[in-house]
Coordinates of C-alpha atoms in Angstrom, one line a residue:
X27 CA 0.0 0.0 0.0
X28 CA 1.7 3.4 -0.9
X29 CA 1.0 6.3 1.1
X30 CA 1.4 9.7 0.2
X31 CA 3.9 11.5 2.5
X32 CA 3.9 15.3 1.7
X33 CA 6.6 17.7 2.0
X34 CA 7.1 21.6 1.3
X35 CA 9.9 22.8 -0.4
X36 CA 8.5 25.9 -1.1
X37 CA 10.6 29.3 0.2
X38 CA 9.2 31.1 2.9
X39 CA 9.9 34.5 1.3
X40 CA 7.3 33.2 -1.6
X41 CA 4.5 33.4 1.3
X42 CA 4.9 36.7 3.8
X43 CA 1.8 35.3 5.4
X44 CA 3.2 32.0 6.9
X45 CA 6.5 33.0 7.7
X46 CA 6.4 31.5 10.8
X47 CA 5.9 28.0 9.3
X48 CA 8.4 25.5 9.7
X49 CA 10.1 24.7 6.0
X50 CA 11.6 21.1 5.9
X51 CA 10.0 17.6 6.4
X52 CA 7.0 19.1 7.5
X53 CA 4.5 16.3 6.1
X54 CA 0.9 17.4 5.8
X55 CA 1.0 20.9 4.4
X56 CA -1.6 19.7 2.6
X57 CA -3.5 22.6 1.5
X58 CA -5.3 24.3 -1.6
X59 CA -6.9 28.2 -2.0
X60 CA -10.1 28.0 -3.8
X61 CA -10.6 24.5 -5.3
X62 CA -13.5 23.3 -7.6
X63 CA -15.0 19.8 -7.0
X64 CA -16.5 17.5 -9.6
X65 CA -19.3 15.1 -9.7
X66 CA -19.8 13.8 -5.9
X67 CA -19.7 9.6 -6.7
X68 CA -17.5 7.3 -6.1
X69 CA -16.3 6.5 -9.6
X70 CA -14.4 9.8 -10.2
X71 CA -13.8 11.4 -7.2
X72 CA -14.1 9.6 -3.5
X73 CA -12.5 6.1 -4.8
X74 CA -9.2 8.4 -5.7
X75 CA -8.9 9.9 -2.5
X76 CA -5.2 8.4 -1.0
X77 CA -4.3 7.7 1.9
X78 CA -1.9 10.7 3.2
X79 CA 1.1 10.7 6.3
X80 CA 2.0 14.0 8.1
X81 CA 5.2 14.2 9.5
X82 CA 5.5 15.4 13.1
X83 CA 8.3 16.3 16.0
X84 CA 8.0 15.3 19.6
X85 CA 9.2 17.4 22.2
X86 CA 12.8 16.3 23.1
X87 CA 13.0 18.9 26.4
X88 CA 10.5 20.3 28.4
X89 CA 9.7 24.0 26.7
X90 CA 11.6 22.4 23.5
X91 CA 10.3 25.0 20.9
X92 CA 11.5 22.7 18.0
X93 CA 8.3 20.2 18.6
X94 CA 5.8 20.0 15.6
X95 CA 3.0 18.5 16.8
X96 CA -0.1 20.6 15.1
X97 CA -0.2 18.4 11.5
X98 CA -1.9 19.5 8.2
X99 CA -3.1 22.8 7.2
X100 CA -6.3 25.0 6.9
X101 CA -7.3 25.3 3.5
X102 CA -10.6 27.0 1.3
X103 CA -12.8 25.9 -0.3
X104 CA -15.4 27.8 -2.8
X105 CA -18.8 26.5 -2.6
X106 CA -20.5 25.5 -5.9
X107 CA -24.0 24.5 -7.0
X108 CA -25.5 21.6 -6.0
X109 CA -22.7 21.3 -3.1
X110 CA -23.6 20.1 0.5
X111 CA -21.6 20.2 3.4
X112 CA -21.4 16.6 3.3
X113 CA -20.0 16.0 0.6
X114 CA -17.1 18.9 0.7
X115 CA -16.4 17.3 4.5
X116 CA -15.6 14.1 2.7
X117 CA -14.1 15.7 -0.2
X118 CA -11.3 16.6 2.6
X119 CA -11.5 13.8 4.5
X120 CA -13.4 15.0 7.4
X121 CA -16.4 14.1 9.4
X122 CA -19.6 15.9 9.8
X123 CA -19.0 17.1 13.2
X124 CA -15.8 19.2 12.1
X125 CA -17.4 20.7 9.0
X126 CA -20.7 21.5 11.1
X127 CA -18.3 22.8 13.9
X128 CA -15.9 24.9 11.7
X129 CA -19.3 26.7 10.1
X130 CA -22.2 26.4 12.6
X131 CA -24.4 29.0 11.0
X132 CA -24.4 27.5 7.4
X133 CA -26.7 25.4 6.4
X134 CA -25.3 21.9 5.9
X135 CA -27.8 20.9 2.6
X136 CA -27.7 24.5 0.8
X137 CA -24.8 26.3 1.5
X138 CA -24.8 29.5 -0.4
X139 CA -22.8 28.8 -4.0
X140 CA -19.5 30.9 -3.8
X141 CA -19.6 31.4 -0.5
X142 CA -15.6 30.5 0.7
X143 CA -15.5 27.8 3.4
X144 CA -12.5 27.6 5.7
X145 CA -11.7 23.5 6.0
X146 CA -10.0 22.5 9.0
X147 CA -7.4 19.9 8.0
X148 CA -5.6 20.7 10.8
X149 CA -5.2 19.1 14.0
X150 CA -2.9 18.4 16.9
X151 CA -2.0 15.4 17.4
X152 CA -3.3 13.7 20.9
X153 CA -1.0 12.9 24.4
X154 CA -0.2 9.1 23.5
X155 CA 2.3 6.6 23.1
X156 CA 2.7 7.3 19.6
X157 CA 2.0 3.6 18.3
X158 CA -0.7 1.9 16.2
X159 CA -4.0 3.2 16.5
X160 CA -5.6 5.9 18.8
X161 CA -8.8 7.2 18.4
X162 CA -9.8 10.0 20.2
X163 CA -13.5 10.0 21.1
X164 CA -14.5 13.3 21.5
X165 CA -13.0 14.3 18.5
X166 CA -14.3 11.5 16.4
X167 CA -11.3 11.1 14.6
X168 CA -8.6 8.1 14.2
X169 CA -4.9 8.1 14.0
X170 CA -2.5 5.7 13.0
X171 CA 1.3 6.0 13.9
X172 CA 3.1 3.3 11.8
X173 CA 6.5 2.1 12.7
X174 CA 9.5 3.6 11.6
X175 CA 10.5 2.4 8.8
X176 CA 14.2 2.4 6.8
X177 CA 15.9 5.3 6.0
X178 CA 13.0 7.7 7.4
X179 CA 14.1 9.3 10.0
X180 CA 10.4 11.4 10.6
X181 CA 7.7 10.6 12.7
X182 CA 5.1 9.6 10.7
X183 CA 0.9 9.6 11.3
X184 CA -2.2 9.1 9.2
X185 CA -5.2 10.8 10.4
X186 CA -9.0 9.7 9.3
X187 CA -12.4 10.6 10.3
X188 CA -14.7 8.2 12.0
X189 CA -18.3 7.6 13.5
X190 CA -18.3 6.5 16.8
X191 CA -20.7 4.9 19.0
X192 CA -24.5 6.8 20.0
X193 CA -24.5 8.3 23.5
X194 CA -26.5 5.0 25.1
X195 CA -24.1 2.4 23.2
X196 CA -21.2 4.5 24.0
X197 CA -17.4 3.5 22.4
X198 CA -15.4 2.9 25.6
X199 CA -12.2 4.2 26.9
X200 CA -9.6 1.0 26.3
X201 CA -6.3 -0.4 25.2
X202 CA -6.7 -3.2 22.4
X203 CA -4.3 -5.2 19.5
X204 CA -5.4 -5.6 16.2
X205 CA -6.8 -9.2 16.0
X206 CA -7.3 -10.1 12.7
X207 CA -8.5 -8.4 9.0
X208 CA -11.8 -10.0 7.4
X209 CA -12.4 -8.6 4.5
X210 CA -16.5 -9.2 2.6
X211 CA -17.7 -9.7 6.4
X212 CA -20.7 -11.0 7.7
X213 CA -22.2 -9.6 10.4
X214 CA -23.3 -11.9 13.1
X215 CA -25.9 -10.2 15.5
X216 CA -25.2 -10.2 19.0
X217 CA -28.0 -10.6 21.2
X218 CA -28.1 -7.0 22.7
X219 CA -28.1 -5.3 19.5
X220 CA -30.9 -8.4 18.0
X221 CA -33.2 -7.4 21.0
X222 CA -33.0 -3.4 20.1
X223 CA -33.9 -4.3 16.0
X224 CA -36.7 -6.5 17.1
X225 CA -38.4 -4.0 19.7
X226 CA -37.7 -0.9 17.3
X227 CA -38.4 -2.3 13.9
X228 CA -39.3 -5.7 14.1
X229 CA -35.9 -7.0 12.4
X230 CA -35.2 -10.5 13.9
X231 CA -32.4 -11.5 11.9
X232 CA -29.6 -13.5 13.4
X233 CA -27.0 -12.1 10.6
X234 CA -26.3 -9.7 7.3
X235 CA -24.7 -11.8 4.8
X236 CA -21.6 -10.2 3.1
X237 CA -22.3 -7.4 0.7
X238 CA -25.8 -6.9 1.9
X239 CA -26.8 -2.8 1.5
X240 CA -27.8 -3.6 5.2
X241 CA -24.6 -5.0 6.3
X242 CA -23.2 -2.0 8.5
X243 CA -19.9 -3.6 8.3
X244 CA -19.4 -3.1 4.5
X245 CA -16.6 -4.3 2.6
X246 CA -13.6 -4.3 5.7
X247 CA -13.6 -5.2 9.3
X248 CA -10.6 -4.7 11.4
X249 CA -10.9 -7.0 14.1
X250 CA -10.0 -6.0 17.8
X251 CA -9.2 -8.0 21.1
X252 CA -11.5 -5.7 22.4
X253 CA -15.1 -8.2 22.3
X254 CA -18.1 -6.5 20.3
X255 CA -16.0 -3.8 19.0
X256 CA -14.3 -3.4 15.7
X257 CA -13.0 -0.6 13.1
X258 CA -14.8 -1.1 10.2
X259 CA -16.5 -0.1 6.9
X260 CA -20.0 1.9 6.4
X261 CA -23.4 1.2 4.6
X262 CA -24.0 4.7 5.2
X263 CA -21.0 6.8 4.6
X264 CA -22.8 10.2 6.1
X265 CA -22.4 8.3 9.3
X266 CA -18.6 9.7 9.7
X267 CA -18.7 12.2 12.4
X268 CA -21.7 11.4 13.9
X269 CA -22.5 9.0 17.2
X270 CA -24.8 6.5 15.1
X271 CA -23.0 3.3 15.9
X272 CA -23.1 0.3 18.6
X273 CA -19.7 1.5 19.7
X274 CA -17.4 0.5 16.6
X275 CA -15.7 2.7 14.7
X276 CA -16.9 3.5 11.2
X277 CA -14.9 4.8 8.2
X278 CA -15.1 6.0 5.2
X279 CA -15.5 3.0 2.4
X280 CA -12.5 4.6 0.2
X281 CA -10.3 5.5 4.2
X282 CA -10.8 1.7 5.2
X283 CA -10.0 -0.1 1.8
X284 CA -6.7 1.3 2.2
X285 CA -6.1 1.9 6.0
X286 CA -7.3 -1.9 6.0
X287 CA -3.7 -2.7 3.6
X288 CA -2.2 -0.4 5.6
X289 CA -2.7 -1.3 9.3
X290 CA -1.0 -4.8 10.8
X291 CA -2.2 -7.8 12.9
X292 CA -0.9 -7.5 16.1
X293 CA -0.8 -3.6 16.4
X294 CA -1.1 -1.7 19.6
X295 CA -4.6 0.2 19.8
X296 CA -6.4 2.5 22.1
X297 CA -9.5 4.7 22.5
X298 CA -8.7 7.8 24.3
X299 CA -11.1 10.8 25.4
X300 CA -9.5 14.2 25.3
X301 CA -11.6 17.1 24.8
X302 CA -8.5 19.4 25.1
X303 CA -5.4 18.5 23.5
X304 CA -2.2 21.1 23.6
X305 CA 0.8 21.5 20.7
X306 CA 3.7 23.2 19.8
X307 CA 4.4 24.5 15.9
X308 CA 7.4 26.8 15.2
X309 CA 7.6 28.1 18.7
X310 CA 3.6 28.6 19.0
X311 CA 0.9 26.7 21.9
X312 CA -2.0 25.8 20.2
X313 CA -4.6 23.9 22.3
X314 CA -7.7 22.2 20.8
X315 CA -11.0 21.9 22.5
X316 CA -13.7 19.2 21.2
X317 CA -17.7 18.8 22.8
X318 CA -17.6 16.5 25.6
X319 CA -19.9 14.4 23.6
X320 CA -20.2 11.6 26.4
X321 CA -20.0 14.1 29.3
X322 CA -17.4 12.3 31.3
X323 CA -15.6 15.4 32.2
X324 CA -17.2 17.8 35.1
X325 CA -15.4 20.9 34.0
X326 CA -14.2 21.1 30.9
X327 CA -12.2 24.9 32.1
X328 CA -10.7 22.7 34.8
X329 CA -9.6 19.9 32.4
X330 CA -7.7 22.3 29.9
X331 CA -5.9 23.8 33.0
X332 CA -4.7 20.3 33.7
X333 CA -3.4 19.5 29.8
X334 CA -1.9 23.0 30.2
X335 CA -0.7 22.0 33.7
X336 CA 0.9 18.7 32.1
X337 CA 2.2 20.4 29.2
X338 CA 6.0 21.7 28.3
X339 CA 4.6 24.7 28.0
X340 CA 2.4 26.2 30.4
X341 CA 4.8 29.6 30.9
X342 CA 3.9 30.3 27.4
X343 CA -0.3 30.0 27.5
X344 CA -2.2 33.4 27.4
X345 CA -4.9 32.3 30.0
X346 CA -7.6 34.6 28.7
X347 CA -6.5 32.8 24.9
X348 CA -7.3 30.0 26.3
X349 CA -10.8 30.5 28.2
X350 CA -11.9 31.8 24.9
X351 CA -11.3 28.8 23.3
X352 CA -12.5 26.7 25.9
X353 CA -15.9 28.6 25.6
X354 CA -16.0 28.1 21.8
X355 CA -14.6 24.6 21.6
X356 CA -14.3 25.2 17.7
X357 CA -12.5 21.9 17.2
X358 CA -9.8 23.2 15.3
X359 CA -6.2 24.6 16.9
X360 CA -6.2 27.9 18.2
X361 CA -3.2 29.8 19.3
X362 CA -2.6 30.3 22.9
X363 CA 0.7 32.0 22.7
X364 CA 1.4 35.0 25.0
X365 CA 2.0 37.9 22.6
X366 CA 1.3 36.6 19.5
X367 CA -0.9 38.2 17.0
X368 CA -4.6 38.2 17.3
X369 CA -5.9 35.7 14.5
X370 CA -9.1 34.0 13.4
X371 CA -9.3 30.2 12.9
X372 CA -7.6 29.2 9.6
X373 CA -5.8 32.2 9.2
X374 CA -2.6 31.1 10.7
X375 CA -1.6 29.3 7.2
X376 CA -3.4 28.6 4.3
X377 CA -1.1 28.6 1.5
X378 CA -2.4 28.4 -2.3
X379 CA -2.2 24.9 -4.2
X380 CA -2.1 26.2 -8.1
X381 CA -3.4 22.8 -9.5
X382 CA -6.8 23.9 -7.9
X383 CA -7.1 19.6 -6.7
X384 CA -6.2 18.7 -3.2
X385 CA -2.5 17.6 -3.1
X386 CA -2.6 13.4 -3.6
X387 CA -6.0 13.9 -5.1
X388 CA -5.6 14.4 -8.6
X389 CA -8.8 14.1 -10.9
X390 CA -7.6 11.1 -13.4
X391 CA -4.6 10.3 -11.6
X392 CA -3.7 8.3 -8.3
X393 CA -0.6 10.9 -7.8
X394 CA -0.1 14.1 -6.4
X395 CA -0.7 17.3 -8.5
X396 CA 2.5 19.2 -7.0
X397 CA 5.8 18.2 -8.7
X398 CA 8.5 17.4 -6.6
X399 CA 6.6 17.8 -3.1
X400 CA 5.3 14.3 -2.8
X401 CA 7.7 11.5 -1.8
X402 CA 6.1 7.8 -1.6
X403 CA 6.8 5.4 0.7
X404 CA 5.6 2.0 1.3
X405 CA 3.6 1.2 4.8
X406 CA 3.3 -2.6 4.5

């Protein structure tokens, strides 16, 4: 399975506005200014989508201002006719909670045609060990640390959106390995979940059999050591960002066909639940807040001073930065530095992309529209 694993090679000089951006191996500056979809099917646009790896930088010291840990990039996006909010979050490879969140007062079925969107494909990445899977419930989103592999000397992580488990079936906090990979699964039933179907709808089936439009499961199932639970495919792919499921973790068909080559038996997995999560890129804090969308945590003001508290870098947070985006809890990373510049979200670097197609999303072609910014690496 080749991943895309993007770099910038770009002067800074060329773009005054992001001169504070580290240049180098910085994987996942992944962006595009004003970009025009095509037709929303799977044939020519959502089966091309690849699979892309940001590169990021631990902290090495405590207050080490050399950390990258904020991935990806902000980009925008130009609404056209017929667009929905759905289908431009998948377009970018997010879920329907971080589009909704990032533009809360447009309508999600008619957004106004050239209207410019801000997309937050940005993120920081969450306190961890760094290794296999970790998905971080509030935020509804999945990442993948690979091991490191020959002659790479980056970190490396994949990032995908996923649905996650309704707020009465809700997807637990645990440490798992991967078990096994099945793909065309059948879904057997269990018992709890056959007892809901036959009081709500009168289903009394004891299994979907593979391939099914009903089979939730889909094509892929990643199997867990983690009973009842699994990381799988979708029958309904407007399920991603939402809290539909039994608990699994749903992804995008075109995300799991290829995180399903990508990911190994026997890999390290865990479901974490951070609300607040705290970075460092090029010498800036930036702290993301998320819904506590299970409402496991009492005070979510009192939790972000604790990730701040825990941080390398609590002599650097601007408190009153930081209450303000506690109270918004955009999703997306803010910067809580003392004394920088006051910005909005997605105006801390959105550089243009020329080809006017997401970079490793080329209409008609399975590589990357930038020239010489794309290396390829194998993940198996």
């Amino acid at each position: 399975m080749k991943i895309h694993v993007l770099y910038c090679r770009k002067s800074m000089e060329q773009w005054s506005f992001v001169k504070m951006w580290w240049v180098g191996l910085v994987a996942g500056l992944v962006v595009s200014l004003p970009v025009r979809a095509w037709a929303w099917d799977e044939a020519t646009f959502f089966s091309q989508k690849r699979l892309i790896a940001h590169s990021f930088v631990l902290p090495r010291s405590p207050h080490d201002a050399r950390a990258q840990t904020v991935i990806g990039s902000p980009r925008e996006y130009v609404v056209q006719p017929k667009d929905t909010l759905l289908d431009i979050a998948r377009y970018f490879d997010l879920g329907y909670n971080e589009i909704i969140g990032a533009h809360p007062g447009v309508d999600p079925w008619i957004p106004a045609a050239g209207e410019s969107l801000m997309i937050p494909t940005f993120w920081i990445i969450p306190q961890s060990g760094y290794e296999g899977v970790v998905v971080n419930i509030p935020e509804m989103r999945l990442y993948y640390f690979p091991p490191l592999q020959k002659g790479i000397s980056n970190r490396l992580v994949i990032t995908l959106p996923v649905g996650l488990g309704r707020e009465d079936w809700p997807t637990p906090r645990a440490k798992f390995k991967i078990r096994g990979k099945t793909p065309n699964p059948v879904w057997i039933i269990p018992e709890s979940i056959k007892k809901e179907r036959i009081q709500e709808k009168g289903w009394s089936e004891n299994m979907i059999p593979a391939g099914s439009p009903d089979n939730p499961m889909g094509k892929y199932r990643i199997d867990l050591t983690l009973p009842l639970y699994a990381i799988h495919d979708t029958n309904n792919p407007w399920a991603v960002g939402r809290l539909v499921t039994h608990g699994c973790i749903r992804l995008y068909p075109e995300d799991i066909e290829q995180f399903f080559d990508v990911i190994r038996v026997g890999s390290s997995g865990e479901f974490v639940y951070q609300p607040v999560k705290i970075g460092m890129l090029y010498g800036k804090v930036y702290v993301e807040v998320h819904e506590d969308i299970y409402r496991l945590i009492p005070d979510l003001w009192q939790e972000a001073q604790r990730v701040v508290r825990e941080s390398d870098w609590r002599e650097m947070v601007d408190q009153a930065r930081l209450a303000k985006a506690v109270r918004e809890k955009s999703g997306v990373p803010i910067d809580v530095t003392k004394g920088s510049p006051a910005s909005n979200p997605g105006e801390v670097a959105i550089i243009e992309e020329k080809s006017g197609v997401p970079v490793g999303v080329t209409k008609g072609s399975p590589a990357s529209s930038r020239e010489g910014e794309v290396a390829i690496i194998e993940l198996r």
